[in-house]
CSV table of N, CA and C in Angstrom, one decimal:
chain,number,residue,atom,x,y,z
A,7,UNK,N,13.3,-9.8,79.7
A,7,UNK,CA,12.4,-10.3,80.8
A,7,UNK,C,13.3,-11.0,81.8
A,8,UNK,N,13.3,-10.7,83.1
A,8,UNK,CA,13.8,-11.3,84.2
A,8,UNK,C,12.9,-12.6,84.7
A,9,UNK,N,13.8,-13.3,85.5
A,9,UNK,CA,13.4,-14.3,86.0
A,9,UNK,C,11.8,-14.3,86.8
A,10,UNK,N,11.4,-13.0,87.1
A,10,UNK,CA,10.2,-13.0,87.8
A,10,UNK,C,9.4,-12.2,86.8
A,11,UNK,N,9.5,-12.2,85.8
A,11,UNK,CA,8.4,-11.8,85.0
A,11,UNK,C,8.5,-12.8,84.0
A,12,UNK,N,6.8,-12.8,83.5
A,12,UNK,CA,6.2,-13.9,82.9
A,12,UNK,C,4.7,-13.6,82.0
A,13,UNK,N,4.4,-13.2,81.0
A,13,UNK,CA,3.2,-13.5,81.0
A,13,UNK,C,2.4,-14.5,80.0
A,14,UNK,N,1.3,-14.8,80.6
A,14,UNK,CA,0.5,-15.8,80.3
A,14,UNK,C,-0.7,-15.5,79.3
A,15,UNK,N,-1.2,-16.5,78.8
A,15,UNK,CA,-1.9,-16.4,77.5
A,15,UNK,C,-3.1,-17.4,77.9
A,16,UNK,N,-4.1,-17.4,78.0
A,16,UNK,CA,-5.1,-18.5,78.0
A,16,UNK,C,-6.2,-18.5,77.0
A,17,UNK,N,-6.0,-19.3,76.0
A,17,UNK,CA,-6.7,-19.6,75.1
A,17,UNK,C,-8.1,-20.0,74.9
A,18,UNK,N,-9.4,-19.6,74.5
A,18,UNK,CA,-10.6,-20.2,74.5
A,18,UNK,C,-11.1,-19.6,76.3
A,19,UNK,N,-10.9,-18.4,76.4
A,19,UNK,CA,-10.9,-18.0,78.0
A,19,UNK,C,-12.4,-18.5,78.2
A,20,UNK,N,-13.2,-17.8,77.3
A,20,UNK,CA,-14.7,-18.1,77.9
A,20,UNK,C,-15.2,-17.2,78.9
A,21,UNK,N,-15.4,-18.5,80.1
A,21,UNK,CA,-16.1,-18.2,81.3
A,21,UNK,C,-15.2,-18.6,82.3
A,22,UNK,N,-13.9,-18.4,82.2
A,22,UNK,CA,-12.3,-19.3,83.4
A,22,UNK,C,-12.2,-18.1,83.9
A,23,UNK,N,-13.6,-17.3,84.3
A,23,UNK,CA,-13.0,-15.7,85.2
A,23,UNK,C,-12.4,-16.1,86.4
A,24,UNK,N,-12.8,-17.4,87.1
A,24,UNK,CA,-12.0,-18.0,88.5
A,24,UNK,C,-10.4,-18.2,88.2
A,25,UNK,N,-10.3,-18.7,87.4
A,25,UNK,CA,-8.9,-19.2,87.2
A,25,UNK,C,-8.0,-18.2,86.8
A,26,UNK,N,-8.6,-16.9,86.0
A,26,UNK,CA,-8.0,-16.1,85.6
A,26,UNK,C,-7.1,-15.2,86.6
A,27,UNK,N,-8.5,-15.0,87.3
A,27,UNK,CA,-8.6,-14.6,88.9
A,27,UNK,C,-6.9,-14.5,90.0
A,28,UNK,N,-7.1,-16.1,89.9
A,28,UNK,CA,-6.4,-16.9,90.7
A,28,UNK,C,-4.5,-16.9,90.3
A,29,UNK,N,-5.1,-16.7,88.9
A,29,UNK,CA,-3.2,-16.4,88.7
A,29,UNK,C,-3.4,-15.3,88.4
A,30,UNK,N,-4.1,-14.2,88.4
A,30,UNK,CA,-3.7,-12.4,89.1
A,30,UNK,C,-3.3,-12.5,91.0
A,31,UNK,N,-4.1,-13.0,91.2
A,31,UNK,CA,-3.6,-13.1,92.4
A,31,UNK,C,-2.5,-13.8,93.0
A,32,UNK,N,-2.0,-15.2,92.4
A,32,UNK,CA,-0.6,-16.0,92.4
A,32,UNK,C,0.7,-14.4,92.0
A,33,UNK,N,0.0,-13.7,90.7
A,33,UNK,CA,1.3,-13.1,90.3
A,33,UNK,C,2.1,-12.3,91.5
A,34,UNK,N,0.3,-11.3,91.8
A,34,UNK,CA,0.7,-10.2,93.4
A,34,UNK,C,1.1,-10.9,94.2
A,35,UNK,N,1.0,-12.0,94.8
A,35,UNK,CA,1.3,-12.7,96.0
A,35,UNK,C,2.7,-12.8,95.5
A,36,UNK,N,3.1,-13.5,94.5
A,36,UNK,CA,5.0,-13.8,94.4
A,36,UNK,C,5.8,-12.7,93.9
A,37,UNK,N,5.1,-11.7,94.0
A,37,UNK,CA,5.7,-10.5,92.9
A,37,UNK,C,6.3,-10.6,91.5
A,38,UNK,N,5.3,-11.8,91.5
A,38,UNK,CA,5.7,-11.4,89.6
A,38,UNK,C,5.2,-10.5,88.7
A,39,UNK,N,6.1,-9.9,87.5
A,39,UNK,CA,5.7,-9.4,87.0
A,39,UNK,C,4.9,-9.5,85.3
A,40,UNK,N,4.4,-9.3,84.8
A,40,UNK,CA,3.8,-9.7,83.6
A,40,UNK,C,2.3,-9.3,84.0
A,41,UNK,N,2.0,-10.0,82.4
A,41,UNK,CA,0.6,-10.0,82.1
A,41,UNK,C,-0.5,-11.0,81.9
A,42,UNK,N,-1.5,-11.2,82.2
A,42,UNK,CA,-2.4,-12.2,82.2
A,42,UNK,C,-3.6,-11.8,80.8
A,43,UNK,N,-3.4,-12.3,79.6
A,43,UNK,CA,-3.7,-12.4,78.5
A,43,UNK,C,-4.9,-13.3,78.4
A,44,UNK,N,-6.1,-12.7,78.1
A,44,UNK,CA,-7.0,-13.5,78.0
A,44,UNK,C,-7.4,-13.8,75.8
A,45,UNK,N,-7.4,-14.9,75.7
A,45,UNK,CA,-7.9,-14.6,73.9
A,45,UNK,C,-9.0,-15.6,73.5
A,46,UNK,N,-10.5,-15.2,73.3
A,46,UNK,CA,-11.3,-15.3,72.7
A,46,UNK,C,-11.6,-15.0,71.2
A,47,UNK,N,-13.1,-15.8,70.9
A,47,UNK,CA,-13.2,-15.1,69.7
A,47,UNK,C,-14.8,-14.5,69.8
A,48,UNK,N,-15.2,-14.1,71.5
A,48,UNK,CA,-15.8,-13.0,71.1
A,48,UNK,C,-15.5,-12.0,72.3
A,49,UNK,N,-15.6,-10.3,72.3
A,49,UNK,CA,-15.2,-9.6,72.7
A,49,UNK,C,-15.9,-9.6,74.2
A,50,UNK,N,-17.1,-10.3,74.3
A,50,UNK,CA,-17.9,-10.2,75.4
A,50,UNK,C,-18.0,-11.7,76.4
A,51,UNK,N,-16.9,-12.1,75.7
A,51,UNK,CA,-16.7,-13.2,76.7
A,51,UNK,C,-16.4,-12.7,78.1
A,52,UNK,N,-17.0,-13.5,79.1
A,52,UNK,CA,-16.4,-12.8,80.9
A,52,UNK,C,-15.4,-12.9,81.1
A,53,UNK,N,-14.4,-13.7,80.7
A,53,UNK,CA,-12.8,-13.5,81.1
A,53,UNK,C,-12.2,-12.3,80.4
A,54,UNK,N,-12.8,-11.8,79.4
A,54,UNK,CA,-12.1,-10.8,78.5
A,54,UNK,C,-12.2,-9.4,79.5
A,55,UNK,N,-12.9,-9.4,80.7
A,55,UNK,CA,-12.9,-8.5,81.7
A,55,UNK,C,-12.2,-8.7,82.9
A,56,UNK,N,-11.7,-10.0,82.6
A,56,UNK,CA,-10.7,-10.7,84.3
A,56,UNK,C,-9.4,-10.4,84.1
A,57,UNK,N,-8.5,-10.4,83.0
A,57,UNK,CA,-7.1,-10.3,82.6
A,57,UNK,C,-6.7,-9.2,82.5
A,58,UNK,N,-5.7,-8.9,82.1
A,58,UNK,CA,-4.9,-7.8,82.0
A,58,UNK,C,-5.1,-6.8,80.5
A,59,UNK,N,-5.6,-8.1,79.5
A,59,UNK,CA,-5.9,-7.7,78.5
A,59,UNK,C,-6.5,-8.8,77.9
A,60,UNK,N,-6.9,-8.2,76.7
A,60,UNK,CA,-8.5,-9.4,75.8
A,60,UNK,C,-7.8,-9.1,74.4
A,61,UNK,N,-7.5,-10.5,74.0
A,61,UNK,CA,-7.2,-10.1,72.4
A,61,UNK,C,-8.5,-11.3,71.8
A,62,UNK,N,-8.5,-10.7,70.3
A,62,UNK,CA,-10.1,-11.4,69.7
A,62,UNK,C,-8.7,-12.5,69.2
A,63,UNK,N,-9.4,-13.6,68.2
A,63,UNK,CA,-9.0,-14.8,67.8
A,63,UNK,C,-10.2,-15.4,66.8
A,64,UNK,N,-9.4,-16.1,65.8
A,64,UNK,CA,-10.5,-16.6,64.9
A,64,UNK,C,-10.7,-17.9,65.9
A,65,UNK,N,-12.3,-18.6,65.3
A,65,UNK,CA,-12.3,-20.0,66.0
A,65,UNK,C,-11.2,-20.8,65.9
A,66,UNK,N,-11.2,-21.8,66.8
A,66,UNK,CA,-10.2,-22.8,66.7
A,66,UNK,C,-9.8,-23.5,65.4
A,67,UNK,N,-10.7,-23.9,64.9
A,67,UNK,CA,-10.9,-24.7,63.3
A,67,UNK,C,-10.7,-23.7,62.3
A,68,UNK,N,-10.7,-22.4,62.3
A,68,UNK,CA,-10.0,-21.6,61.6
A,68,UNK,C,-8.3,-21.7,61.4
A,69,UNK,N,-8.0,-21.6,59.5
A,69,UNK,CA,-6.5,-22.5,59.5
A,69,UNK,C,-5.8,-20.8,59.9
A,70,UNK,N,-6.4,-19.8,60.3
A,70,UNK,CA,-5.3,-18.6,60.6
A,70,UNK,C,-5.0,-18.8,62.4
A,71,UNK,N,-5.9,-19.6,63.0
A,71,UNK,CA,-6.0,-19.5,64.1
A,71,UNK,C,-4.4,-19.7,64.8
A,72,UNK,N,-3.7,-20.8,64.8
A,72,UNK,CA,-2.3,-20.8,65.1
A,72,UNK,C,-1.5,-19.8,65.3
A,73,UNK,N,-1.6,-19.3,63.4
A,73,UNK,CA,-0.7,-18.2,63.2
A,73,UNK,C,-0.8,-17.1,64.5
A,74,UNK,N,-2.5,-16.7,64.5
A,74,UNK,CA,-2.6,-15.9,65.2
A,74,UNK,C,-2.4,-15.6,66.5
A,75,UNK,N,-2.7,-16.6,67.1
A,75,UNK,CA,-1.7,-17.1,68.8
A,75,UNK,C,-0.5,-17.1,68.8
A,76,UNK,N,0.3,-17.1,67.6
A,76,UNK,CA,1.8,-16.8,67.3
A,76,UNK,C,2.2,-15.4,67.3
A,77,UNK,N,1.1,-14.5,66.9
A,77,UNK,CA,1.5,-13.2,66.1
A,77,UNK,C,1.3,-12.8,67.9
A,78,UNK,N,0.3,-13.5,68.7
A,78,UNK,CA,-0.2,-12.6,69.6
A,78,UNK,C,1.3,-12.7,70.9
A,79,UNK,N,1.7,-14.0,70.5
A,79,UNK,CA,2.9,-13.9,72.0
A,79,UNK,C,4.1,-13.3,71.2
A,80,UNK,N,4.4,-13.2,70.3
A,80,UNK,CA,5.7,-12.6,70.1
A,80,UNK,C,5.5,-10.7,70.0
């Protein structure tokens, strides 16, 4: 990964379709490169349609949940 590529992960996306939005658009505007990762734990959340991609996630209070946000960035 070069200095201009990066991607991002937002956790508990929900309903942050604005925000999601807004750093797709930050990326094209600076030419960065990467991904904008949305992770929920349900598939029909609206962000899971704003990012680049939707990974599922147990709830937060789930003891795999960590792990799993681990397994998802590496």
């Amino acid at each position: 990964m070069n200095a201009r590529e990066m991607n991002i992960l937002f956790t508990s996306s929900g309903r942050r379709v604005s925000l999601i939005r807004k750093f797709k658009e930050a990326y094209a505007s600076r030419g960065i490169q990467g991904k904008v990762v949305t992770a929920d734990n349900k598939p029909t959340a609206p962000a899971a349609f704003a990012g680049d991609k939707h990974v599922l996630v147990p709830r937060v209070a789930d003891p795999r949940y960590v792990e799993t946000l681990l397994a998802i960035c590496k």
